[in-house]
Coordinates of C-alpha atoms and ligand atoms in Angstrom, one line a residue:
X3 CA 34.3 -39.2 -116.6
X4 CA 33.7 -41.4 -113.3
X5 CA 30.0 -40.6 -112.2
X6 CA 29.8 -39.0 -108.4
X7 CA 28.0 -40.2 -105.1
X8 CA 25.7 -37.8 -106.0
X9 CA 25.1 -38.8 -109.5
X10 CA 23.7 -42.0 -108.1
X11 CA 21.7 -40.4 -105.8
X12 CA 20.0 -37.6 -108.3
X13 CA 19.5 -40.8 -111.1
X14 CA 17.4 -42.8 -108.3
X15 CA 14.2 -42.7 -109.8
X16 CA 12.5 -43.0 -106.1
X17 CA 14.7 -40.4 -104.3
X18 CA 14.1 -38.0 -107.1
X19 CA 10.7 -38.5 -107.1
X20 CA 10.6 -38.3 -103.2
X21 CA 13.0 -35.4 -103.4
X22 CA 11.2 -33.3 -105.6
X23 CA 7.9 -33.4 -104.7
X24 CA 8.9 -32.6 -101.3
X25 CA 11.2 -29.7 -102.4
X26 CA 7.7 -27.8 -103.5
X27 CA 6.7 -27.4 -100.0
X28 CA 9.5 -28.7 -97.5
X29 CA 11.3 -26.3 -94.7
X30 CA 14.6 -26.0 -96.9
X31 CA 13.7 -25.4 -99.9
X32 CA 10.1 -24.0 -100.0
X33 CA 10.5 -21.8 -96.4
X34 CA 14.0 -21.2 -96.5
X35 CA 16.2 -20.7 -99.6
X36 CA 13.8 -20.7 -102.3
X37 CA 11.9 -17.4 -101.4
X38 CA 15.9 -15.5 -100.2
X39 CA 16.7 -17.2 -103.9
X40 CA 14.0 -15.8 -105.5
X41 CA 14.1 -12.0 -103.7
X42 CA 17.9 -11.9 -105.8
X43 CA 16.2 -12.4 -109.1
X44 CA 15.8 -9.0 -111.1
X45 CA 12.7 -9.1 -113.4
X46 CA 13.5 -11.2 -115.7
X47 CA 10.8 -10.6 -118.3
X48 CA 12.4 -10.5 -121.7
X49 CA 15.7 -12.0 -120.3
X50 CA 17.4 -14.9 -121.2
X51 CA 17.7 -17.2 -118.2
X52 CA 20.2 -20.5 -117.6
X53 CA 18.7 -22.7 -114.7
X54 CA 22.0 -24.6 -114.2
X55 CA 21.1 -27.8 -112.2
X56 CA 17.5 -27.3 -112.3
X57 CA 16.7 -30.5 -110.8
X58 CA 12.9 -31.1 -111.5
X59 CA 12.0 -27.7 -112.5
X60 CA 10.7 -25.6 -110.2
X61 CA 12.9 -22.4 -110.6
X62 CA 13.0 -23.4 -115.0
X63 CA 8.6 -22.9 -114.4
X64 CA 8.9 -19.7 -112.5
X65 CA 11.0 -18.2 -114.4
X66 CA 9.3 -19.3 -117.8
X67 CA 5.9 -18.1 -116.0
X68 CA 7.9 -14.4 -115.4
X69 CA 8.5 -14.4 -119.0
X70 CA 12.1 -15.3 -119.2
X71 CA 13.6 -17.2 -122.6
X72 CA 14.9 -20.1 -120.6
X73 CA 17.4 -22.4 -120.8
X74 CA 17.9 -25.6 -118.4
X75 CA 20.6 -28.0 -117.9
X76 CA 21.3 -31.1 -115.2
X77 CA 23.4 -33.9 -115.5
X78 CA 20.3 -36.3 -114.1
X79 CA 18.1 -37.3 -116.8
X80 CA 15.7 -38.6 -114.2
X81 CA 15.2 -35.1 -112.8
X82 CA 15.2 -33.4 -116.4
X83 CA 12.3 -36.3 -117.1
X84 CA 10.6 -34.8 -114.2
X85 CA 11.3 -31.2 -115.4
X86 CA 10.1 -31.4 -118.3
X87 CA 7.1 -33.1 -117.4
X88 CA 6.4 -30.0 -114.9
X89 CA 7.1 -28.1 -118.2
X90 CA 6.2 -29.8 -121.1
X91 CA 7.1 -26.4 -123.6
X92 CA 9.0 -23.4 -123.7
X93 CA 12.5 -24.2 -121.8
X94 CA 15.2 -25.9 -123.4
X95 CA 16.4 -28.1 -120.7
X96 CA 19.5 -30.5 -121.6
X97 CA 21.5 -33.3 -120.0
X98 CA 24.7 -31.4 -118.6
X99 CA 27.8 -32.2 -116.2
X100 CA 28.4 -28.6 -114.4
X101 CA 32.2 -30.4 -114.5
X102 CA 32.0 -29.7 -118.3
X103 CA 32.2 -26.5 -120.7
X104 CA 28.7 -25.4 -121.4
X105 CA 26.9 -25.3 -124.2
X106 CA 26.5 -22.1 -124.8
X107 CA 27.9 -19.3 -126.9
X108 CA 29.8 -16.6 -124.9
X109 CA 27.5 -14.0 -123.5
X110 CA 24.2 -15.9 -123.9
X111 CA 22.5 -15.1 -120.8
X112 CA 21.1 -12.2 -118.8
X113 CA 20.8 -14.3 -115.8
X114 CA 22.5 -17.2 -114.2
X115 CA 20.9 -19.1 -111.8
X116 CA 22.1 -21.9 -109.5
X117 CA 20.2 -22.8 -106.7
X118 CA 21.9 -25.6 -104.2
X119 CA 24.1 -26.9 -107.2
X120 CA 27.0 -25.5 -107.1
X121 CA 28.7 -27.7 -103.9
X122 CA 28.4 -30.8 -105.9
X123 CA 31.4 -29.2 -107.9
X124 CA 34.6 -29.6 -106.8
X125 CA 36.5 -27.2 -109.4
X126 CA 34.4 -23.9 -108.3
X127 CA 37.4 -21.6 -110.7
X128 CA 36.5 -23.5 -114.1
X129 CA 32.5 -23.7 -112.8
X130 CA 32.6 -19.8 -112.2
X131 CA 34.6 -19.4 -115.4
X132 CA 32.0 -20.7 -117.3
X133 CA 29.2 -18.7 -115.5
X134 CA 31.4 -16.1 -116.5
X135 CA 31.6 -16.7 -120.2
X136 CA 28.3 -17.5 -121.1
X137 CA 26.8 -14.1 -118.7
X138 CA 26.6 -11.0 -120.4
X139 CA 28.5 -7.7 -119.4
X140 CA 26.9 -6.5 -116.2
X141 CA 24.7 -9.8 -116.4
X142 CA 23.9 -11.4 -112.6
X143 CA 24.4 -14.7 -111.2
X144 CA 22.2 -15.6 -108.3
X145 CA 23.1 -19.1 -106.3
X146 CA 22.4 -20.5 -103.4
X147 CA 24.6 -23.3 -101.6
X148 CA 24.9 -24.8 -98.2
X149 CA 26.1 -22.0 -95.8
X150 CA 30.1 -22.7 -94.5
X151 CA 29.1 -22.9 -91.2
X152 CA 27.0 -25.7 -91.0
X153 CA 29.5 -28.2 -92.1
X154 CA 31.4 -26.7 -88.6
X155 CA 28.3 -27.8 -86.5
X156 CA 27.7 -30.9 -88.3
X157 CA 30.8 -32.4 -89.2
X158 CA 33.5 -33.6 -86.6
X159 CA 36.1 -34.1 -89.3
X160 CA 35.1 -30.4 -90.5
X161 CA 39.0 -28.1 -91.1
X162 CA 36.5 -25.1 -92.0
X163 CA 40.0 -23.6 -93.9
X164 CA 40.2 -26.6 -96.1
X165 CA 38.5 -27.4 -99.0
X166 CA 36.6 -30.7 -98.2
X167 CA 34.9 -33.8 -99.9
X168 CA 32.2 -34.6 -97.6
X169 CA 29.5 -37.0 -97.1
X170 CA 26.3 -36.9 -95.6
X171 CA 23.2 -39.0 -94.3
X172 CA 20.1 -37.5 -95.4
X173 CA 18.2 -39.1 -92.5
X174 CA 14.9 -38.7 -94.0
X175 CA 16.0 -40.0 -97.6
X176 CA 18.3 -42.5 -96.2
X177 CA 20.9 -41.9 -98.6
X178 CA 24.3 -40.7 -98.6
X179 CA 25.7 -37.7 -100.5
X180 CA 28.7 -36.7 -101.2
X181 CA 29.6 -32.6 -101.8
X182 CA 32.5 -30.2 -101.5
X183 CA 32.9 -27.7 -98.7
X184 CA 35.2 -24.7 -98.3
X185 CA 35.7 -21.7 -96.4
X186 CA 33.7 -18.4 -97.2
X187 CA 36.7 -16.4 -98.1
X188 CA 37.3 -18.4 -100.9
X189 CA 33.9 -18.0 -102.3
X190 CA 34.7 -14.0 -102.9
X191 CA 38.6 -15.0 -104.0
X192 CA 36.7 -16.9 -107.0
X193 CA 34.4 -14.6 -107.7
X194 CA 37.2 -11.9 -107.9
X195 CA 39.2 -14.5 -110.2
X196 CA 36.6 -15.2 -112.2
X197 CA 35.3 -12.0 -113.2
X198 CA 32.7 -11.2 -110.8
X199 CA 32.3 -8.3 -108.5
X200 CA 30.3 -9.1 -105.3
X201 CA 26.9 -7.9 -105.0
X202 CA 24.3 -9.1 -103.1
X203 CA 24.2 -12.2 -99.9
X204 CA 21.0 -13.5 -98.0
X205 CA 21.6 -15.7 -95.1
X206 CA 18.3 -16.5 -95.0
X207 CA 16.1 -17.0 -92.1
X208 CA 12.6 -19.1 -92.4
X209 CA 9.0 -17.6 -93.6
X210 CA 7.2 -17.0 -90.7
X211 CA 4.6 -19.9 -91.3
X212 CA 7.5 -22.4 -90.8
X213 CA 6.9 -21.6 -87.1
X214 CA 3.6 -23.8 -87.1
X215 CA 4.6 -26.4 -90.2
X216 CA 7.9 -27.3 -89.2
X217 CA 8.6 -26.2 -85.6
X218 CA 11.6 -27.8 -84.3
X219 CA 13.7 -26.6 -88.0
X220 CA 12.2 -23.5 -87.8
X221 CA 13.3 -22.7 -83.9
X222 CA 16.9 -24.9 -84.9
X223 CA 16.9 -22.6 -88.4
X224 CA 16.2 -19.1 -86.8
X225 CA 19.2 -19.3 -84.8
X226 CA 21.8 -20.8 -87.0
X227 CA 22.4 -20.1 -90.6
X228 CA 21.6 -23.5 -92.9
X229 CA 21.5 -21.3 -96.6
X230 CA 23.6 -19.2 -98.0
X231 CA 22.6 -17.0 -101.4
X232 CA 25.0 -14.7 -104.0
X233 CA 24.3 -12.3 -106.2
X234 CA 27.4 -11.5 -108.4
X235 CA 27.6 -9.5 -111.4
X236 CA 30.0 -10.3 -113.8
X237 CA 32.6 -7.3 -114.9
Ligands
SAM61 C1 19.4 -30.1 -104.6 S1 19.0 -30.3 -106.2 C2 18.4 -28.6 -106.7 C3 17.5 -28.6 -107.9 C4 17.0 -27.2 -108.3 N1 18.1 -26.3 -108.6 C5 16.1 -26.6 -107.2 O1 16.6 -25.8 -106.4 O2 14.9 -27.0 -107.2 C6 20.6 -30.3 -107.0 C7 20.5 -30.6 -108.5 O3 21.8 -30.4 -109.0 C8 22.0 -31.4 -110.0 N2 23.5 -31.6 -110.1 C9 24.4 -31.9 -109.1 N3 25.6 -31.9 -109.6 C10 25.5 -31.6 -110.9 C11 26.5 -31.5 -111.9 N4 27.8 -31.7 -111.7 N5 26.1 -31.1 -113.2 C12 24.7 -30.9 -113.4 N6 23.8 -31.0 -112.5 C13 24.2 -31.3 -111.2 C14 21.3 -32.6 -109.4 O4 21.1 -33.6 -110.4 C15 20.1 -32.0 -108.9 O5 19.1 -32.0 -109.8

C-alpha cells in the first residue's frame, strides 16, 4: 500500500523525537485532550487494553501503570522505537496500518483506545468495524480526534458536509500533514453502522494552569473547541 503524507512525517526520526517529547507537557496534548481522554477511561485494572496508534507511548505507560494487560500498535516504527523505550516490558506493541485488519482475535479487548489517530484514516466504516470486532460485548472505545469545527475556522477550502483530505502546516514543526475531515453527524452514522451505541463526548476546555504556561492557546482554546473525545460502547 502507498505510504501517506503522514507516514513520512510520523517515520522522521527528528519530528518524532521533537513531537513526542513535547506531547508530555505541550497545551494540546498534555492540557487539553489528554486529561478529557483520560477522564473516559473506566478502571482499567485487570482489563485488556489496545492503544491503537500509540505513538511514543504515553497512554500504552499509563495504562500498563493502572494495571491493564496491554496491547499497542502504530504503523511508525520510529515512534514504536520510542515506545518501547519509554516501556521497555509488559505491552506488546506492534508495527500496524489502522488501514489494515487487526491482529487480533474477535473480542480481545475490554477497552479500545485511540487518542488523535483516528483522522489519519480515511475509511472510518472498516476502522470502526474492526474496533468493533476485536471489543468485547459492552466493551468501550474511548478516542479523541480533531474537533469538526476547527477545520471551518482554519481552512478556506473547508465544505464542513464533505468528507475532506486536508493538509496542514504545523508551524512550529514545519511540516505538512495530511488527514481526513468530515462532518460530526457522520461520526454517530458510523458508530450506529458499526455497532456502537453513543455514550459519552468531552469537548474539552484547557486545565486551568494553561492560563499562565500557554496564555495566548489557552485564551484562543477556551473560547473555541480544538478536541473532540467519544466514548462508545459496542452493542
Ligand atoms: C498525534 S500522534 C498520537 C500518539 C498517541 N496516541 C498519543 O496520543 O500520545 C498520532 C499517531 O498515530 C499514528 N498513526 C497515524 N496513522 C496511522 C495508521 N494508519 N496506522 C497506525 N498508526 C497510525 C502515528 O504514527 C502517530 O504515532
Amino acid at each position: 500500500m502507498k505510504k501517506s503524507m503522514a507516514h513520512t512525517v510520523y517515520t522522521n526520526k527528528k519530528f518524532i523525537e521533537d513531537y513526542s517529547k513535547n506531547a508530555e507537557t505541550n497545551f494540546f496534548n498534555a492540557h487539553l485532550e489528554r486529561p478529557a481522554t483520560l477522564s473516559l477511561l473506566p478502571d482499567v485494572n485487570g482489563k485488556t487494553v489496545l492503544d491503537a496508534g500509540c505513538g511514543a507511548g504515553i497512554y500504552s505507560e499509563i495504562l500498563y501503570k493502572k494495571g491493564a494487560t496491554v496491547k499497542a500498535l502504530d504503523y511508525s516504527h520510529e515512534m514504536l522505537r520510542l515506545a518501547r523505550e519509554r516501556v521497555p516490558e509488559g505491552v506488546a506493541f506492534i508495527e500496524q496500518d489502522l488501514n489494515q485488519a487487526l491482529p487480533y482475535p474477535d473480542k480481545t479487548f475490554d477497552v479500545v483506545l485511540c487518542s488523535f489517530a483516528v483522522h489519519y484514516v480515511k475509511d472510518w466504516v472498516s476502522l470502526f468495524n474492526e474496533f468493533s470486532r476485536v471489543t468485547k460485548s459492552r466493551g468501550l472505545v474511548v478516542f479523541s480526534t480533531i474537533h469538526p469545527i476547527m477545520d471551518v475556522i482554519n481552512l478556506p477550502d473547508c465544505h464542513y458536509f464533505e468528507t475532506q483530505t486536508i493538509k496542514e502546516l504545523w508551524d512550529s514543526y514545519e511540516v505538512w500533514v495530511e488527514s481526513t475531515r468530515r462532518p460530526f453527524a457522520d461520526f454517530f452514522k458510523i458508530f450506529e453502522e458499526t455497532g456502537f451505541i453513543f455514550d459519552k463526548m468531552i469537548e474539552p476546555q484547557p486545565l486551568p494552569e494553561a492560563k499562565e504556561k500557554f496564555p495566548g492557546h489557552f485564551e484562543k482554546y477556551s473560547k473555541i473547541p480544538h478536541s473532540i473525545v467519544f466514548r462508545i460502547i459496542k452493542k
